Coordinates of C-alpha atoms in Angstrom, one line a residue:
Chain A
M1 CA 100.2 95.5 88.9
N2 CA 96.6 97.1 87.3
E3 CA 96.9 99.1 84.4
E4 CA 96.4 102.1 85.9
L5 CA 99.4 102.2 88.4
R6 CA 101.7 101.2 85.3
A7 CA 99.8 104.2 83.6
L8 CA 101.5 106.2 86.1
Y9 CA 104.9 104.8 87.1
Q10 CA 106.1 103.6 83.8
E11 CA 109.8 103.7 83.8
V12 CA 110.5 107.0 82.6
I13 CA 108.8 108.6 85.7
I14 CA 110.8 105.8 87.8
D15 CA 113.9 106.1 86.4
H16 CA 113.6 110.3 86.4
G17 CA 111.7 110.4 90.1
R18 CA 114.8 108.1 91.1
H19 CA 117.8 110.2 89.7
P20 CA 116.3 113.6 88.5
R21 CA 118.3 115.2 85.8
N22 CA 119.7 118.7 86.4
F23 CA 119.2 118.4 90.1
K24 CA 121.8 121.0 91.4
K25 CA 122.1 125.1 92.0
L26 CA 122.7 127.1 89.7
E27 CA 125.3 129.5 89.8
E28 CA 124.2 132.8 89.4
P29 CA 120.3 132.6 88.2
S30 CA 118.4 134.9 86.8
C31 CA 115.2 133.9 89.6
C32 CA 115.2 130.9 91.7
Q33 CA 111.6 130.1 93.0
E34 CA 110.7 127.8 95.7
G35 CA 107.5 125.0 95.0
Y36 CA 105.6 123.6 98.5
N37 CA 103.0 121.1 98.6
P38 CA 101.8 122.1 102.1
L39 CA 99.3 118.7 101.8
C40 CA 102.2 116.5 101.8
G41 CA 105.4 118.5 102.4
D42 CA 107.0 118.4 99.4
R43 CA 109.3 121.2 98.4
L44 CA 111.9 122.6 95.6
T45 CA 113.7 125.5 94.2
L46 CA 113.7 126.1 90.6
Y47 CA 116.5 127.7 88.8
L48 CA 115.9 130.0 86.1
K49 CA 118.7 132.0 84.2
V50 CA 116.7 134.0 81.6
D51 CA 118.4 136.1 78.7
H52 CA 116.5 137.8 76.0
N53 CA 113.4 136.5 76.8
K54 CA 114.8 132.6 76.6
I55 CA 116.0 130.2 79.1
I56 CA 118.9 129.5 78.7
D57 CA 119.4 127.4 81.6
A58 CA 117.6 125.8 84.4
S59 CA 117.9 123.2 87.3
F60 CA 116.5 122.7 90.5
E61 CA 116.8 120.9 94.4
G62 CA 114.1 119.6 96.5
V63 CA 112.6 116.7 98.5
G64 CA 109.4 115.2 97.1
C65 CA 107.1 112.1 95.5
A66 CA 108.7 110.1 92.4
I67 CA 105.5 111.8 90.6
S68 CA 106.9 115.0 91.9
M69 CA 110.6 115.0 91.2
A70 CA 109.9 113.2 87.6
S71 CA 107.4 115.8 86.4
T72 CA 110.2 118.8 87.3
S73 CA 113.3 116.9 85.8
L74 CA 111.5 115.8 82.7
M75 CA 109.9 120.0 82.4
I76 CA 113.7 121.0 82.8
E77 CA 114.9 119.0 79.9
R78 CA 112.6 120.3 78.0
I79 CA 112.5 124.4 78.8
K80 CA 115.5 124.5 78.2
N81 CA 116.8 126.8 75.5
I82 CA 113.2 127.8 74.5
P83 CA 111.6 131.2 74.6
I84 CA 109.5 132.0 77.6
I85 CA 106.3 132.9 76.4
E86 CA 106.8 129.2 74.4
A87 CA 107.2 128.1 78.1
Q88 CA 104.2 129.3 78.9
Q89 CA 102.1 127.5 76.4
L90 CA 103.9 124.3 77.4
F91 CA 102.6 125.8 81.2
E92 CA 99.4 125.7 79.6
A93 CA 99.2 122.7 77.4
F94 CA 101.2 120.3 80.8
H95 CA 98.1 121.3 82.8
L96 CA 95.2 119.7 79.7
L97 CA 97.1 117.2 80.1
V98 CA 96.6 115.8 83.4
T99 CA 93.3 117.5 84.3
E100 CA 91.6 116.8 80.9
P101 CA 89.9 113.2 80.9
S102 CA 90.8 113.2 77.1
P103 CA 93.4 115.4 76.0
T104 CA 93.7 116.5 72.0
V105 CA 96.0 115.3 69.2
K106 CA 98.0 118.3 69.1
T107 CA 98.2 118.7 72.8
L108 CA 99.8 115.2 73.3
E109 CA 102.1 115.7 70.1
Y110 CA 103.1 119.5 71.4
L111 CA 103.6 117.5 75.2
G112 CA 105.6 114.9 73.4
K113 CA 107.7 112.7 76.7
L114 CA 105.8 114.9 78.8
T115 CA 103.2 112.5 78.2
V116 CA 104.2 110.1 79.9
L117 CA 102.7 112.2 83.2
G118 CA 98.8 111.7 81.8
G119 CA 98.9 108.9 83.7
V120 CA 98.1 111.3 86.5
R121 CA 94.5 112.3 85.7
D122 CA 93.6 109.0 86.9
F123 CA 94.8 109.8 90.3
P124 CA 93.6 113.4 91.2
T125 CA 95.2 113.4 94.8
R126 CA 98.9 113.4 92.7
I127 CA 97.8 116.3 90.6
K128 CA 99.3 118.4 92.8
C129 CA 102.5 116.5 93.0
A130 CA 103.2 116.5 88.9
T131 CA 102.4 120.4 88.7
L132 CA 104.3 121.2 91.8
G133 CA 107.2 122.3 89.4
W134 CA 105.6 123.7 86.6
H135 CA 104.1 126.1 88.8
A136 CA 107.1 126.9 90.4
L137 CA 108.0 127.7 86.6
K138 CA 104.9 129.8 85.6
A139 CA 105.6 131.7 89.4
G140 CA 109.4 131.9 88.3
L141 CA 109.1 132.8 84.8
D142 CA 106.3 136.0 86.2
N143 CA 109.0 136.9 88.5
A144 CA 110.9 136.7 86.2
A145 CA 109.7 139.3 83.9
S146 CA 108.2 141.5 86.0
E147 CA 112.0 142.0 87.4
Q148 CA 113.1 142.8 84.0
R149 CA 110.6 145.0 83.2
V150 CA 111.0 147.2 86.3
S151 CA 115.1 146.8 85.2
T152 CA 114.5 148.1 82.0
E153 CA 112.7 150.7 83.3
Chain B
M1 CA 68.3 101.1 124.2
S2 CA 67.1 98.6 122.0
L3 CA 69.7 100.1 119.3
I4 CA 72.9 98.4 120.8
S5 CA 70.9 94.8 121.7
S6 CA 71.9 93.1 118.7
F7 CA 75.4 93.8 119.9
P8 CA 78.1 90.6 119.6
I9 CA 79.8 90.3 122.3
M10 CA 79.3 87.0 124.1
S11 CA 79.7 86.8 127.6
S12 CA 82.6 89.5 127.7
S13 CA 80.1 92.6 128.9
C14 CA 80.0 91.7 132.2
N15 CA 83.3 90.4 132.6
P16 CA 85.5 92.7 130.4
A17 CA 88.3 91.7 132.1
Q18 CA 88.4 87.9 130.2
N19 CA 88.8 88.4 126.9
T20 CA 86.8 86.3 125.3
I21 CA 85.6 89.4 122.2
D22 CA 84.2 87.7 119.1
W23 CA 86.6 90.0 117.2
T24 CA 85.7 88.4 114.1
A25 CA 81.3 89.1 114.9
L26 CA 82.9 92.7 116.2
R27 CA 84.6 93.3 112.7
S28 CA 80.8 93.1 111.2
D29 CA 79.1 95.8 113.3
F30 CA 81.2 98.1 111.2
P31 CA 79.4 97.7 107.7
L32 CA 82.0 99.8 105.7
L33 CA 85.0 97.5 106.3
S34 CA 83.2 94.9 104.3
Q35 CA 83.2 96.4 101.3
Q36 CA 86.4 96.1 98.1
A37 CA 88.7 99.2 97.1
H38 CA 90.2 98.7 93.9
N39 CA 88.7 95.0 94.2
K40 CA 90.6 93.9 96.9
Q41 CA 88.8 93.6 100.7
L42 CA 89.5 96.8 101.8
A43 CA 91.9 96.8 104.6
Y44 CA 91.1 100.4 106.9
L45 CA 94.5 100.8 108.6
D46 CA 93.7 105.3 109.2
N47 CA 91.6 105.0 112.0
A48 CA 94.1 107.6 113.7
A49 CA 92.2 110.3 111.2
T50 CA 89.1 109.0 111.9
T51 CA 87.7 105.5 113.1
Q52 CA 84.5 103.5 111.0
K53 CA 80.9 103.9 112.5
P54 CA 79.3 101.0 114.1
N55 CA 75.8 99.9 112.7
A56 CA 74.5 101.0 116.5
V57 CA 75.9 104.7 115.9
I58 CA 74.3 105.4 112.1
E59 CA 70.9 103.7 113.7
A60 CA 71.2 106.4 116.3
I61 CA 71.7 109.1 114.4
A62 CA 68.6 107.4 111.8
H63 CA 66.2 106.9 114.6
Y64 CA 67.1 110.2 116.4
Y65 CA 65.9 112.1 112.3
R66 CA 62.6 109.0 112.0
V67 CA 62.1 109.9 115.6
D68 CA 62.5 112.3 117.5
N69 CA 64.0 115.6 115.5
A70 CA 63.2 118.6 117.2
N71 CA 65.4 121.4 118.6
V72 CA 66.4 121.2 122.4
H73 CA 66.3 123.5 125.5
R74 CA 63.5 124.8 123.9
G75 CA 60.2 123.7 122.9
V76 CA 57.2 122.3 125.7
Y77 CA 55.9 119.6 123.8
E78 CA 56.8 115.7 124.1
L79 CA 59.0 115.6 120.8
S80 CA 61.0 118.7 121.9
E81 CA 61.8 116.8 125.4
R82 CA 62.6 113.7 124.0
A83 CA 65.0 115.3 121.4
T84 CA 66.3 116.9 124.8
Q85 CA 66.7 114.2 126.4
S86 CA 68.8 112.3 124.5
Y87 CA 71.2 115.1 123.6
E88 CA 71.5 115.5 127.2
A89 CA 71.6 111.9 128.0
T90 CA 75.7 112.0 125.7
R91 CA 76.5 114.4 128.1
N92 CA 76.0 112.0 131.1
K93 CA 77.9 109.4 129.4
V94 CA 80.8 111.3 128.4
Q95 CA 80.3 112.5 132.2
N96 CA 80.5 108.8 132.8
F97 CA 83.3 107.8 130.2
L98 CA 86.1 111.2 131.5
N99 CA 85.0 109.8 135.2
A100 CA 83.7 113.9 135.3
W101 CA 83.0 115.1 139.3
S102 CA 79.7 117.0 137.2
R103 CA 77.8 117.0 133.9
E104 CA 78.5 120.8 134.2
E105 CA 81.9 120.2 133.2
I106 CA 81.3 118.6 129.9
I107 CA 81.2 120.9 127.2
F108 CA 80.0 120.0 123.3
V109 CA 81.7 121.5 121.0
R110 CA 82.9 121.1 116.7
G111 CA 85.9 118.9 117.9
A112 CA 88.8 119.0 119.3
T113 CA 90.4 121.6 117.8
E114 CA 87.1 124.0 118.5
A115 CA 87.6 122.5 122.9
I116 CA 90.8 123.9 122.3
N117 CA 90.4 127.2 120.6
L118 CA 87.6 127.7 123.3
V119 CA 90.1 127.5 126.3
A120 CA 92.6 129.6 123.8
Q121 CA 90.5 132.2 123.6
S122 CA 88.2 132.2 126.3
Y123 CA 90.7 130.8 129.4
A124 CA 94.4 131.9 128.3
R125 CA 93.6 135.1 126.1
P126 CA 92.2 137.2 128.8
A127 CA 95.1 136.0 131.5
L128 CA 98.2 136.3 129.4
K129 CA 100.4 139.2 129.7
P130 CA 104.2 140.1 127.8
G131 CA 106.4 137.2 128.8
D132 CA 103.9 134.7 130.0
E133 CA 104.7 131.4 128.6
I134 CA 102.3 128.1 127.5
L135 CA 104.4 125.2 127.5
I136 CA 103.4 122.9 124.4
S137 CA 105.7 119.8 123.2
A138 CA 107.5 119.2 120.3
M139 CA 105.0 116.6 119.2
E140 CA 102.2 118.9 118.8
H141 CA 99.4 118.4 116.3
H142 CA 98.6 121.5 114.6
S143 CA 95.7 121.5 116.6
N144 CA 97.5 122.1 119.9
I145 CA 99.8 124.6 118.8
V146 CA 98.4 127.5 116.5
P147 CA 95.5 128.1 118.8
W148 CA 97.9 129.0 121.1
Q149 CA 100.0 131.1 118.5
M150 CA 97.3 133.1 118.0
V151 CA 96.9 133.8 121.2
C152 CA 100.5 134.8 122.2
K153 CA 100.2 137.0 118.7
K154 CA 96.9 139.0 120.4
T155 CA 99.4 138.6 124.0
G156 CA 102.8 139.4 123.5
A157 CA 103.3 135.4 125.3
Q158 CA 105.2 133.1 124.1
L159 CA 105.1 129.6 123.4
A160 CA 108.2 127.2 124.7
I161 CA 108.5 124.0 123.2
I162 CA 109.6 120.5 125.6
P163 CA 111.8 118.6 123.7
I164 CA 111.5 114.9 122.5
N165 CA 114.2 112.3 122.0
D166 CA 115.2 110.2 119.5
S167 CA 112.8 107.6 120.4
A168 CA 109.7 110.2 120.6
E169 CA 109.5 110.7 124.4
I170 CA 108.9 114.0 126.0
M171 CA 112.6 115.1 127.6
L172 CA 110.9 114.9 131.3
E173 CA 114.3 116.8 132.7
R174 CA 114.3 119.2 130.2
Y175 CA 110.2 119.2 130.9
Q176 CA 111.1 120.0 134.3
Q177 CA 113.6 122.8 133.7
L178 CA 111.0 124.4 131.3
L179 CA 108.1 124.7 134.7
N180 CA 108.4 128.4 135.7
E181 CA 107.8 130.9 137.1
K182 CA 106.3 132.3 133.6
T183 CA 104.5 129.1 132.5
R184 CA 100.9 130.5 133.1
L185 CA 99.6 127.0 131.1
V186 CA 100.7 122.9 129.7
A187 CA 99.0 122.4 127.0
V188 CA 100.1 118.8 125.7
T189 CA 98.5 115.9 123.7
H190 CA 98.3 112.3 125.7
V191 CA 98.9 110.2 122.3
S192 CA 100.9 111.7 119.5
N193 CA 98.8 111.3 116.1
A194 CA 101.8 111.1 114.3
L195 CA 104.5 108.7 116.1
G196 CA 102.2 107.0 118.8
S197 CA 103.9 107.7 122.1
I198 CA 101.8 107.3 124.9
N199 CA 102.8 111.0 126.7
P200 CA 103.5 110.2 130.5
V201 CA 100.5 112.6 131.5
Q202 CA 100.0 111.5 134.9
Q203 CA 103.5 112.1 136.0
M204 CA 103.7 115.3 133.4
I205 CA 100.4 117.2 135.3
T206 CA 101.5 116.2 139.1
M207 CA 104.7 118.1 138.1
A208 CA 102.8 121.4 136.6
H209 CA 100.6 121.1 139.7
E210 CA 103.2 121.6 142.1
K211 CA 104.2 124.9 140.9
E212 CA 100.3 124.9 140.5
I213 CA 100.7 125.3 136.7
P214 CA 97.6 124.3 134.7
V215 CA 97.3 121.6 132.5
L216 CA 95.6 120.5 129.4
L217 CA 95.4 117.4 127.7
D218 CA 94.8 116.8 123.9
G219 CA 93.1 113.3 123.8
A220 CA 92.1 113.0 120.3
Q221 CA 94.3 109.9 119.4
A222 CA 93.5 108.6 123.1
A223 CA 90.0 108.4 124.1
A224 CA 89.2 105.4 122.0
H225 CA 92.4 103.8 123.1
L226 CA 92.8 104.2 126.6
S227 CA 90.9 104.6 129.9
V228 CA 90.6 108.6 130.7
D229 CA 89.9 109.1 134.1
V230 CA 90.3 113.2 134.5
Q231 CA 90.0 112.9 138.1
A232 CA 92.9 110.4 138.8
L233 CA 94.5 112.4 136.1
D234 CA 93.8 115.8 137.6
C235 CA 93.7 118.1 134.3
D236 CA 92.8 121.0 133.7
F237 CA 91.4 120.1 130.7
Y238 CA 90.6 117.3 128.2
T239 CA 89.5 117.7 124.7
F240 CA 88.7 114.8 122.5
S241 CA 86.3 114.2 119.0
S242 CA 83.8 112.1 118.5
H243 CA 84.9 110.6 115.2
K244 CA 87.8 109.1 116.3
A245 CA 85.3 107.7 119.3
Y246 CA 83.6 105.6 116.5
G247 CA 80.9 108.4 116.9
P248 CA 80.1 110.9 114.1
T249 CA 82.0 114.0 112.9
G250 CA 81.3 117.5 114.0
V251 CA 81.2 116.6 117.8
G252 CA 83.8 116.7 120.1
V253 CA 83.9 117.5 123.8
L254 CA 85.9 120.0 126.3
Y255 CA 86.2 118.9 129.7
G256 CA 87.0 121.9 132.2
K257 CA 87.2 121.5 135.9
K258 CA 84.1 123.8 137.4
R259 CA 86.4 126.4 139.2
H260 CA 87.9 127.1 135.9
L261 CA 84.6 126.9 133.4
D262 CA 82.9 129.2 135.9
A263 CA 85.3 132.0 135.7
M264 CA 85.7 131.4 132.2
E265 CA 84.0 134.1 129.9
P266 CA 81.9 132.9 127.2
Y267 CA 83.7 131.7 123.4
Q268 CA 80.8 132.2 121.2
G269 CA 76.9 134.1 122.2
G270 CA 73.9 133.6 120.8
G271 CA 70.1 131.4 121.4
D272 CA 71.0 128.8 124.5
M273 CA 73.9 130.5 125.6
I274 CA 72.2 132.8 127.4
S275 CA 69.7 133.0 130.5
S276 CA 68.5 136.8 129.8
V277 CA 68.8 139.9 127.3
R278 CA 67.9 143.2 126.8
F279 CA 69.7 145.6 124.8
E280 CA 71.4 146.7 128.1
H281 CA 72.5 143.5 129.1
T282 CA 72.7 140.3 129.1
E283 CA 73.2 137.2 131.3
Y284 CA 74.9 134.3 130.6
N285 CA 73.1 130.7 131.0
S286 CA 74.6 128.3 133.8
L287 CA 77.3 126.0 132.8
P288 CA 77.8 123.9 130.6
Y289 CA 75.2 126.0 128.1
K290 CA 77.4 128.8 128.8
F291 CA 79.8 127.8 126.2
E292 CA 77.1 125.7 123.3
A293 CA 75.6 129.0 121.5
G294 CA 73.3 128.7 119.4
T295 CA 71.3 125.0 118.0
P296 CA 73.7 122.1 118.6
N297 CA 74.5 119.4 116.3
I298 CA 71.4 117.6 117.7
A299 CA 71.9 114.5 116.1
G300 CA 75.6 114.1 116.0
V301 CA 75.9 114.2 120.1
V302 CA 72.8 111.3 120.4
G303 CA 75.4 109.8 117.6
F304 CA 78.4 110.0 120.1
G305 CA 76.2 108.3 122.9
A306 CA 76.1 105.2 121.0
A307 CA 79.4 105.6 120.4
L308 CA 80.0 105.7 123.9
D309 CA 77.5 102.9 124.9
Y310 CA 79.0 100.5 122.3
L311 CA 82.6 101.6 123.8
S312 CA 82.1 100.7 127.0
A313 CA 80.8 97.3 126.3
V314 CA 83.3 96.5 124.5
G315 CA 85.5 97.6 127.6
F316 CA 89.2 99.2 127.9
D317 CA 90.5 96.3 129.0
N318 CA 90.1 94.5 125.9
I319 CA 90.7 97.5 123.7
V320 CA 93.7 97.9 125.1
Q321 CA 94.8 94.3 125.0
R322 CA 93.6 93.8 121.3
E323 CA 95.2 96.8 120.1
Q324 CA 98.4 96.4 121.8
Q325 CA 98.4 92.6 119.9
L326 CA 97.9 94.3 116.9
L327 CA 100.4 96.8 117.5
D328 CA 102.8 94.5 118.4
Y329 CA 102.3 92.0 115.0
A330 CA 102.2 95.2 113.1
T331 CA 105.8 96.2 114.3
L332 CA 107.4 92.9 113.6
K333 CA 106.6 92.7 110.6
L334 CA 107.2 95.7 109.3
Q335 CA 110.8 96.4 111.3
A336 CA 111.8 92.7 109.7
I337 CA 111.6 94.6 106.4
S338 CA 115.0 95.8 105.3
G339 CA 115.3 99.5 104.1
L340 CA 111.7 100.5 105.8
H341 CA 112.5 102.3 109.3
I342 CA 109.7 103.0 112.2
I343 CA 109.2 106.8 113.0
G344 CA 108.6 107.3 116.9
R345 CA 110.0 103.8 119.0
A346 CA 108.7 105.0 122.4
K347 CA 108.4 102.7 124.9
N348 CA 104.6 103.1 125.8
K349 CA 102.9 103.1 122.5
A350 CA 99.3 103.5 121.1
S351 CA 98.7 101.5 118.0
I352 CA 100.0 104.0 115.6
I353 CA 103.3 103.1 113.4
S354 CA 104.6 106.4 111.8
F355 CA 107.3 104.6 109.0
V356 CA 109.1 105.9 105.7
L357 CA 111.0 103.4 102.9
D358 CA 114.8 104.2 101.7
C359 CA 113.1 103.7 98.1
A360 CA 109.8 105.3 98.1
H361 CA 108.1 108.3 98.6
S362 CA 105.4 108.6 101.4
H363 CA 102.9 109.4 98.9
D364 CA 104.0 106.8 96.1
I365 CA 103.3 104.1 98.6
S366 CA 99.9 105.3 99.6
T367 CA 99.0 105.5 96.2
I368 CA 100.4 102.0 95.5
L369 CA 98.7 100.3 98.7
D370 CA 95.6 101.9 97.6
H371 CA 95.6 99.9 94.6
Q372 CA 96.5 96.8 97.4
G373 CA 92.9 97.7 99.3
V374 CA 95.0 99.4 102.2
A375 CA 93.7 102.5 103.2
I376 CA 97.1 104.4 105.4
R377 CA 97.8 107.8 105.7
A378 CA 100.7 109.4 104.0
G379 CA 101.8 113.0 104.8
H380 CA 103.2 115.6 107.4
H381 CA 100.0 114.1 109.7
C382 CA 99.5 118.1 110.9
A383 CA 102.4 118.0 112.7
M384 CA 104.8 119.5 110.9
P385 CA 107.6 120.4 113.8
V386 CA 107.7 116.2 113.6
M387 CA 108.8 115.9 110.5
E388 CA 111.4 118.5 111.0
R389 CA 112.4 116.8 114.7
F390 CA 113.1 113.5 112.4
N391 CA 114.4 115.4 109.2
V392 CA 112.0 113.6 107.0
P393 CA 109.4 115.8 104.6
A394 CA 107.2 113.1 105.1
T395 CA 105.8 109.3 106.9
A396 CA 103.4 106.7 105.5
R397 CA 100.9 106.0 108.6
A398 CA 99.5 103.0 109.2
S399 CA 96.9 103.1 112.5
M400 CA 95.2 100.7 113.9
A401 CA 91.0 100.1 115.5
F402 CA 89.9 96.8 117.2
Y403 CA 88.1 96.0 114.2
N404 CA 91.6 95.6 112.3
N405 CA 93.5 91.9 112.3
E406 CA 96.0 90.2 111.3
A407 CA 94.7 90.1 107.6
D408 CA 94.9 93.8 107.6
I409 CA 98.6 93.9 108.5
D410 CA 99.5 91.1 105.9
Q411 CA 97.8 92.7 102.8
L412 CA 100.0 95.5 104.1
V413 CA 103.4 94.0 104.3
R414 CA 102.2 92.3 100.8
G415 CA 101.4 96.1 99.5
L416 CA 104.9 97.1 100.5
A417 CA 106.6 94.6 98.5
Q418 CA 104.6 95.4 95.4
V419 CA 106.4 98.9 96.2
F420 CA 109.8 97.5 96.6
K421 CA 109.2 95.6 93.7
L422 CA 108.5 99.2 91.4
F423 CA 111.2 101.7 92.6
S424 CA 114.3 98.8 93.9

């Protein structure tokens, strides 16, 4: 197997793809956001529990390829117990990781374990797989923020 | 035409029933197939999406632009007459190809999708009333679902769906029950793009006609793989695309019975489709030009003509026999793989195999196969209701043409071994 493929399907990705973590429905979530890729049919639901602008719990369910499942699983591990604003920064950094030819050292350090998904940048048709869960996160946080605004006004 | 004189068939062109075709030599007519992908010999197994083009087609298009290019049906000069002749010659070839009664029944469009939209807008929409039904099957491509939904939305008509069994075959008893006094049109695929099923269209047309219901066949996956005779079938409309039949993209055919086409209003207005225009009133042109507004894809149609010549020279007896051989070989090899499930086990199948693996999603399969030089399709194949019917999110699909060979299929099987290595 060649290097590009090995870089894409690292063991962490195979492991999380096969056994996604936090793969369940969340009781009483603040929001549940569907992510759907009409090109391939991958579909997931992301559950978020938000309190005082902080993600206190997250989980997901769905069907998809190893890349979309692993990416979402790894994302959830990382976003638990962080402020919403930091999750939004992570989204931006992750986007750079999978689309930029050579992301900066700062970006790589910031993303840590999530950099295993960097190999996807050599597979343009698979970038949407890697970002599916992340787009659901962004939409979910935007919705949660607007709901919170509505509820506090 | 001298362009196909280099055709490599030995003695078969005069007697296509004798399978003496040198398939290896024939493969070399398709220049794209000799390339490598990821340092491996390319095994192109996505022919249901589009087919590769023989030199004869590529050369016909180049020749047209080098020597014959002018607008058609307009100029009173030799060049324009030659362009018109080449363009119209393809219409005769399509007429022969489908065994249509008249060349006026052959309308050039952009593809099978546009052909179905034309029928939806020009035939169905003016005729439908609230409560009327259009009957389609559960194995349709989106292009034979959405145009009808759009028309239903405008008219208040409804879609009714013929169910399919677990082998991916039309349930004819249910079809019989669904044909009723509200049914205005049956629109079904001749061959399923996602499952490979060849539908019993002859029988279905007879059943519909017993109730005086017209039938449209979506022949996108059939026309290059089976012999089609629209008069024997007695279908009211038949649609297919050039690019799935070894011709260029951007050209397709709508065949319609003359009496239907005569009664239909044009779908689009513009140049070429008129006989006289005044601000008060426009007279439409006669068939087939009434439905061909604007300058058509002349070079594409000329290239398509070369593709039809090529297909005729190979002969459908040979094509069907060779593609069934490849289907049987691939089915045997794939069904022997533990953890692989073929979706679509119709008794009568074209050379399309959809499958899923227990251990890997079709997208992952496709990426890994790509690195083994194998091009297959992964996804829902523009047939999301089919995926739902078989309860899978997506499938991997290998679809074969006569230029494929056993080595391509072996390469697919070796590629799948890599998938298993990684995922199980």
